[in-house]
Short mmCIF file of C-alpha atoms in Angstrom, two decimals:
data_model
loop_
_atom_site.label_atom_id
_atom_site.label_comp_id
_atom_site.label_asym_id
_atom_site.label_seq_id
_atom_site.Cartn_x
_atom_site.Cartn_y
_atom_site.Cartn_z
CA MET A 1 167.89 34.01 42.51
CA LYS A 2 164.29 32.83 42.16
CA LEU A 3 164.76 30.47 45.11
CA LEU A 4 166.11 33.32 47.23
CA ARG A 5 163.11 35.47 46.34
CA TRP A 6 160.71 32.75 47.44
CA LEU A 7 162.65 32.30 50.67
CA LEU A 8 162.01 35.98 51.35
CA ILE A 9 158.23 35.59 51.11
CA PRO A 10 157.76 36.08 54.90
CA ILE A 11 158.93 39.66 54.37
CA VAL A 12 156.16 40.38 51.84
CA PRO A 13 153.44 41.08 54.47
CA ILE A 14 155.79 43.48 56.24
CA TYR A 15 156.57 45.30 53.00
CA ASP A 16 152.84 45.35 52.17
CA LEU A 17 151.97 46.86 55.54
CA ILE A 18 154.59 49.60 55.21
CA THR A 19 153.45 50.63 51.73
CA ARG A 20 149.78 50.53 52.71
CA ILE A 21 150.42 52.75 55.75
CA ARG A 22 152.36 55.18 53.57
CA ASN A 23 149.59 55.37 50.97
CA PHE A 24 146.93 55.69 53.67
CA ALA A 25 148.84 58.61 55.16
CA TYR A 26 148.94 60.40 51.81
CA ASP A 27 145.31 59.56 51.03
CA HIS A 28 144.21 61.13 54.32
CA ASN A 29 146.57 64.11 54.14
CA TRP A 30 148.71 62.98 57.06
CA PHE A 31 151.68 63.29 54.74
CA LYS A 32 151.91 66.42 52.60
CA SER A 33 151.33 66.13 48.87
CA THR A 34 152.07 69.31 46.91
CA SER A 35 150.02 70.54 43.96
CA PHE A 36 151.33 73.02 41.40
CA PRO A 37 149.68 75.71 39.26
CA LEU A 38 150.14 73.92 35.93
CA PRO A 39 149.33 70.53 34.41
CA VAL A 40 151.61 67.82 35.81
CA ILE A 41 151.50 64.36 34.21
CA ALA A 42 152.94 61.41 36.13
CA VAL A 43 153.99 58.35 34.12
CA GLY A 44 154.86 55.21 36.03
CA ASN A 45 154.08 51.64 36.97
CA LEU A 46 153.41 49.39 39.93
CA SER A 47 156.36 47.10 39.26
CA VAL A 48 160.11 47.46 39.00
CA GLY A 49 161.65 46.88 35.60
CA GLY A 50 160.83 48.10 32.13
CA THR A 51 157.23 48.71 31.15
CA GLY A 52 157.90 51.23 28.39
CA LYS A 53 158.02 54.50 30.34
CA THR A 54 160.59 56.15 28.06
CA PRO A 55 158.65 55.62 24.79
CA MET A 56 155.52 56.83 26.60
CA VAL A 57 157.18 60.04 27.76
CA GLU A 58 158.43 60.64 24.23
CA TYR A 59 154.93 60.02 22.85
CA LEU A 60 153.54 62.65 25.25
CA ILE A 61 156.27 65.10 24.28
CA ARG A 62 155.39 64.78 20.60
CA LEU A 63 151.68 65.09 21.37
CA LEU A 64 151.95 68.23 23.52
CA ARG A 65 154.94 70.25 22.36
CA ASP A 66 153.15 72.01 19.47
CA ASP A 67 150.60 73.55 21.84
CA PHE A 68 152.48 73.86 25.12
CA LYS A 69 155.96 74.56 26.42
CA VAL A 70 156.83 71.12 27.79
CA ALA A 71 159.35 70.05 30.42
CA THR A 72 160.32 66.59 31.59
CA LEU A 73 161.48 65.92 35.12
CA SER A 74 163.15 62.66 36.06
CA ARG A 75 165.04 61.32 39.02
CA GLY A 76 168.04 60.81 36.75
CA TYR A 77 168.70 57.23 37.77
CA GLY A 78 172.36 56.21 37.45
CA ARG A 79 173.75 59.74 37.16
CA LYS A 80 176.86 60.80 39.05
CA THR A 81 175.40 64.15 40.11
CA SER A 82 172.80 65.08 42.70
CA GLY A 83 170.19 67.76 43.23
CA PHE A 84 168.52 69.80 40.51
CA VAL A 85 170.30 69.70 37.15
CA LEU A 86 169.01 71.37 34.00
CA ALA A 87 170.16 69.70 30.79
CA ASN A 88 172.46 71.73 28.54
CA ASN A 89 175.01 71.25 25.77
CA GLN A 90 177.54 69.82 28.25
CA SER A 91 175.13 67.22 29.63
CA ASP A 92 175.55 63.50 29.09
CA ALA A 93 174.22 60.24 30.53
CA ILE A 94 176.62 60.54 33.47
CA THR A 95 175.42 63.98 34.54
CA ILE A 96 171.67 63.62 34.00
CA GLY A 97 171.00 59.89 33.43
CA ASP A 98 170.48 57.94 30.23
CA GLU A 99 166.77 58.51 29.70
CA PRO A 100 166.80 62.30 30.32
CA PHE A 101 169.85 62.55 28.05
CA GLN A 102 167.87 60.75 25.37
CA PHE A 103 165.00 63.24 25.76
CA TYR A 104 167.40 66.18 25.57
CA SER A 105 169.22 64.81 22.53
CA LYS A 106 166.01 64.31 20.55
CA TYR A 107 163.78 67.20 21.60
CA LYS A 108 165.68 70.47 21.70
CA ASP A 109 162.48 72.48 22.13
CA VAL A 110 161.71 70.69 25.42
CA THR A 111 163.16 71.57 28.83
CA VAL A 112 164.77 68.52 30.42
CA ALA A 113 165.66 68.45 34.12
CA VAL A 114 166.48 65.92 36.83
CA ASP A 115 166.06 66.03 40.58
CA GLU A 116 165.64 63.20 43.07
CA GLN A 117 163.27 65.50 44.97
CA ARG A 118 160.45 66.13 42.53
CA VAL A 119 158.81 68.93 44.53
CA ARG A 120 162.07 70.85 44.51
CA GLY A 121 162.59 70.04 40.84
CA ILE A 122 159.20 71.40 39.81
CA SER A 123 159.73 74.51 41.93
CA GLN A 124 163.05 75.13 40.19
CA LEU A 125 161.49 74.68 36.75
CA LEU A 126 158.83 77.26 37.59
CA LYS A 127 161.55 79.77 38.52
CA LEU A 128 163.05 79.68 35.01
CA SER A 129 162.80 82.82 32.91
CA ASN A 130 160.74 80.84 30.40
CA PRO A 131 158.93 78.32 32.63
CA PRO A 132 157.11 75.27 31.25
CA GLU A 133 153.36 75.09 30.80
CA VAL A 134 153.20 71.30 31.20
CA ILE A 135 155.55 69.04 33.17
CA ILE A 136 155.88 65.30 32.50
CA LEU A 137 157.18 63.32 35.47
CA ASP A 138 159.04 60.16 34.46
CA ASP A 139 158.69 57.12 36.76
CA ALA A 140 156.73 59.01 39.41
CA PHE A 141 153.68 56.90 40.18
CA GLN A 142 154.89 56.20 43.73
CA HIS A 143 156.31 59.70 44.24
CA ARG A 144 153.36 60.92 46.24
CA LYS A 145 154.97 64.09 47.56
CA VAL A 146 153.77 65.57 44.26
CA LYS A 147 150.07 65.55 43.50
CA ALA A 148 149.87 65.29 39.72
CA GLY A 149 146.87 66.31 37.66
CA LEU A 150 147.00 63.19 35.49
CA TYR A 151 148.34 59.72 36.29
CA ILE A 152 149.23 57.25 33.54
CA LEU A 153 149.90 53.71 34.77
CA LEU A 154 151.80 51.31 32.49
CA THR A 155 151.77 47.53 32.71
CA ASP A 156 153.67 45.11 30.46
CA PHE A 157 151.41 42.70 28.55
CA ASN A 158 153.86 39.88 29.26
CA ASN A 159 154.13 40.67 32.97
CA MET A 160 151.02 42.49 34.08
CA TYR A 161 150.76 43.69 37.65
CA LEU A 162 147.63 41.54 37.97
CA ASP A 163 149.82 38.42 37.92
CA ASP A 164 152.66 39.69 40.10
CA LEU A 165 153.56 39.61 43.78
CA LEU A 166 154.95 42.27 46.06
CA LEU A 167 158.65 42.78 46.62
CA PRO A 168 160.90 41.09 47.53
CA THR A 169 159.34 37.87 46.17
CA GLY A 170 157.69 39.55 43.20
CA ASN A 171 158.29 42.86 41.43
CA LEU A 172 155.41 45.00 42.71
CA ARG A 173 156.40 48.22 44.44
CA GLU A 174 153.00 48.41 46.13
CA ALA A 175 149.74 46.48 46.31
CA LYS A 176 147.66 46.09 43.15
CA LYS A 177 145.07 48.40 44.69
CA GLY A 178 147.46 51.25 43.93
CA ALA A 179 146.26 51.11 40.32
CA ASN A 180 143.12 52.89 41.49
CA ARG A 181 145.09 56.15 41.67
CA SER A 182 145.59 56.16 37.90
CA ASP A 183 143.46 57.98 35.37
CA LEU A 184 144.65 55.98 32.36
CA ILE A 185 145.97 52.41 32.34
CA VAL A 186 148.07 51.40 29.34
CA VAL A 187 148.88 47.76 28.63
CA THR A 188 152.23 48.05 26.85
CA LYS A 189 154.29 45.78 24.56
CA CYS A 190 151.20 43.99 23.27
CA PRO A 191 151.41 41.49 20.39
CA HIS A 192 150.77 43.15 17.05
CA GLU A 193 147.75 40.93 16.52
CA LEU A 194 145.77 41.14 19.75
CA SER A 195 142.10 40.27 19.29
CA ASP A 196 139.22 42.31 20.67
CA ILE A 197 138.22 39.27 22.73
CA ASP A 198 141.66 39.17 24.37
CA LYS A 199 141.52 42.90 25.04
CA LYS A 200 138.11 42.57 26.66
CA HIS A 201 139.37 39.74 28.83
CA ILE A 202 142.24 41.92 30.05
CA VAL A 203 139.96 44.88 30.70
CA ASP A 204 137.61 42.63 32.66
CA ARG A 205 140.54 41.43 34.75
CA ILE A 206 141.73 44.98 35.41
CA ASN A 207 138.18 45.93 36.34
CA PRO A 208 138.77 49.67 35.95
CA LEU A 209 136.90 52.23 37.98
CA PRO A 210 134.22 54.22 36.13
CA SER A 211 136.63 57.15 35.97
CA GLN A 212 139.45 55.10 34.41
CA LYS A 213 140.20 54.22 30.80
CA VAL A 214 142.27 51.26 29.57
CA PHE A 215 144.35 51.40 26.39
CA PHE A 216 146.63 48.96 24.57
CA SER A 217 149.92 49.83 22.91
CA LYS A 218 152.59 47.96 20.98
CA ILE A 219 156.26 48.51 20.16
CA VAL A 220 157.11 49.29 16.54
CA TYR A 221 160.74 48.99 15.49
CA ALA A 222 162.18 51.16 12.74
CA ASP A 223 163.28 49.62 9.44
CA LYS A 224 166.72 51.22 9.74
CA ILE A 225 169.48 51.58 12.30
CA ILE A 226 171.14 54.91 13.03
CA GLY A 227 174.84 55.44 13.58
CA THR A 228 176.96 58.46 14.34
CA ASN A 229 177.68 59.12 10.67
CA GLU A 230 175.28 56.98 8.66
CA GLU A 231 172.10 54.95 8.56
CA LEU A 232 171.67 51.34 7.44
CA SER A 233 168.55 49.37 6.62
CA ILE A 234 167.76 46.37 8.82
CA ASP A 235 168.12 44.13 5.75
CA GLN A 236 171.75 45.21 5.35
CA LEU A 237 172.52 43.47 8.66
CA LYS A 238 171.85 40.10 7.03
CA SER A 239 175.23 40.27 5.36
CA LYS A 240 177.09 41.63 8.37
CA LYS A 241 178.51 40.15 11.53
CA PHE A 242 177.31 42.25 14.45
CA THR A 243 177.06 42.34 18.22
CA LEU A 244 173.92 43.33 20.10
CA VAL A 245 174.66 45.20 23.33
CA THR A 246 171.82 45.86 25.78
CA GLY A 247 171.70 47.50 29.19
CA ILE A 248 167.92 47.48 29.65
CA ALA A 249 165.55 45.64 31.95
CA ASN A 250 164.01 43.37 29.31
CA PRO A 251 165.82 42.92 25.98
CA GLU A 252 163.69 39.93 24.92
CA PRO A 253 161.31 41.83 22.57
CA LEU A 254 164.29 43.32 20.74
CA ILE A 255 166.00 39.93 20.48
CA GLU A 256 162.79 38.37 19.17
CA PHE A 257 162.42 41.11 16.55
CA LEU A 258 165.97 40.62 15.26
CA VAL A 259 165.68 36.82 15.21
CA ASN A 260 162.41 37.05 13.28
CA LYS A 261 164.26 39.18 10.73
CA GLY A 262 166.58 36.22 10.15
CA LEU A 263 169.61 37.97 11.68
CA GLU A 264 172.46 36.22 13.43
CA PHE A 265 174.33 38.06 16.17
CA GLU A 266 176.24 37.86 19.42
CA HIS A 267 174.36 39.28 22.40
CA LEU A 268 176.15 40.97 25.28
CA ALA A 269 173.63 41.68 28.05
CA PHE A 270 174.29 44.13 30.87
CA LYS A 271 172.06 45.20 33.76
CA ASP A 272 169.55 48.01 33.35
CA HIS A 273 171.12 51.51 33.35
CA HIS A 274 174.61 49.98 33.21
CA ASN A 275 177.40 52.54 33.14
CA TYR A 276 179.94 51.10 30.73
CA THR A 277 183.54 51.20 31.91
CA ALA A 278 186.45 52.39 29.80
CA GLU A 279 187.64 48.80 29.57
CA GLU A 280 184.24 47.55 28.35
CA ILE A 281 184.07 50.31 25.74
CA ALA A 282 187.60 49.52 24.60
CA ASN A 283 186.65 45.84 24.18
CA LEU A 284 183.53 46.76 22.23
CA SER A 285 185.52 49.02 19.93
CA GLY A 286 187.10 45.91 18.45
CA LYS A 287 183.75 44.58 17.23
CA ASP A 288 182.89 44.85 13.53
CA LEU A 289 179.48 46.42 14.14
CA ILE A 290 177.59 47.08 17.37
CA LEU A 291 173.83 47.44 17.53
CA THR A 292 172.34 48.76 20.74
CA THR A 293 169.24 50.46 22.11
CA GLU A 294 168.71 54.19 21.87
CA LYS A 295 169.08 54.46 25.65
CA ASP A 296 172.41 52.62 25.61
CA PHE A 297 173.64 54.63 22.63
CA GLY A 298 174.11 57.69 24.83
CA ARG A 299 176.22 55.70 27.31
CA LEU A 300 178.38 54.09 24.62
CA LYS A 301 179.52 57.19 22.80
CA GLY A 302 183.14 56.26 23.46
CA VAL A 303 182.75 53.50 20.89
CA PRO A 304 183.89 54.71 17.43
CA GLN A 305 181.93 54.74 14.18
CA ASN A 306 180.81 51.10 14.34
CA LEU A 307 178.02 51.91 16.85
CA TYR A 308 174.32 52.00 15.81
CA PHE A 309 170.96 52.00 17.56
CA LEU A 310 167.53 50.78 16.52
CA PRO A 311 164.79 53.40 17.06
CA ILE A 312 161.43 52.35 18.46
CA ARG A 313 158.08 54.01 18.90
CA ILE A 314 154.74 53.01 20.38
CA GLU A 315 151.37 52.79 18.66
CA PHE A 316 147.95 52.68 20.29
CA ASP A 317 144.97 50.61 19.29
CA LYS A 318 142.77 53.70 19.80
CA LYS A 319 145.21 56.50 19.12
CA GLU A 320 142.63 59.25 18.60
CA LEU A 321 140.80 58.42 21.83
CA PHE A 322 144.05 58.27 23.80
CA ASN A 323 145.26 61.59 22.39
CA GLU A 324 141.89 63.16 23.07
CA SER A 325 141.95 61.92 26.68
CA ILE A 326 145.36 63.51 27.23
CA LEU A 327 144.66 66.79 25.47
CA ASN A 328 141.24 67.31 27.08
CA LYS A 329 142.69 66.74 30.55
CA VAL A 330 145.72 68.97 29.98
CA ASN A 331 143.58 71.76 28.51
CA LEU A 332 141.18 71.52 31.43
CA LEU A 333 144.02 71.70 33.97
CA TYR A 334 145.67 74.53 32.05
CA ARG A 335 142.47 76.62 32.06
CA ARG A 336 142.05 76.04 35.80
CA CYS A 337 145.52 77.41 36.36
#
């Protein structure tokens, strides 16, 4: 696969030209970009693959929901429906996508919707009898038909956009210059012990604009796993035979965490957003204990009571400053509306 990607390197300049023309057209108002009369926050990245967008959206939900009526709007990648769909009690990962279903399952006080056309989706949300006051757009950094009030760009510490190449040889969706559209840049999945010198080196490499702020975040795993009917401590897994099932872009941090805990397990890896078949679920049902990610948990509900997930959250090195940056911007946009 890597060889094929390098063989495709002659296509990179063509892809670069197309994306640059597209961005130039939006920058100069040749293509229409729609603004809305409420704070809209766009969370995204420059690269394909997992950079931690879902934990970031959940962090924003928890930060904002006490003061504002919050809605999330996603494309609903992997769903079997189309158009605007508002999450309800009959929704599942098939009808709205795994990540929106996770939002809906955890945050009942938040409106969750999906639409591949974000302008239409926002318009539909604003027509609700109890419309949102803040909308969080998931994976929308390149969706320039919407002009958000705040852009949060994520980049994985282990695969920063600074070191990547454009598609199809690399994983970048657009040129690195696209980072200039962001208000906040968050380096995600950092080591738990990252020195100030290392952080400064990264900031110097990013070379943010005067208007931009750079933050660092890390993944924190829970000390317990959650099943349909019970919870177990991580330490209890030391005496159990279990299977790790992942359908995410990069399971390596999770694998590393479990190995460092001294756990032994079988790992079954599937592609990101994998929709498990009835046959796969039937095969998994024969396992003694299955540990999976929270995102996969919603797609594996056909597995009986031996299914558990490991919750994660993100922590910031400068939590107060990050929260303040978000709240000040949202309050400013809200007053303007």
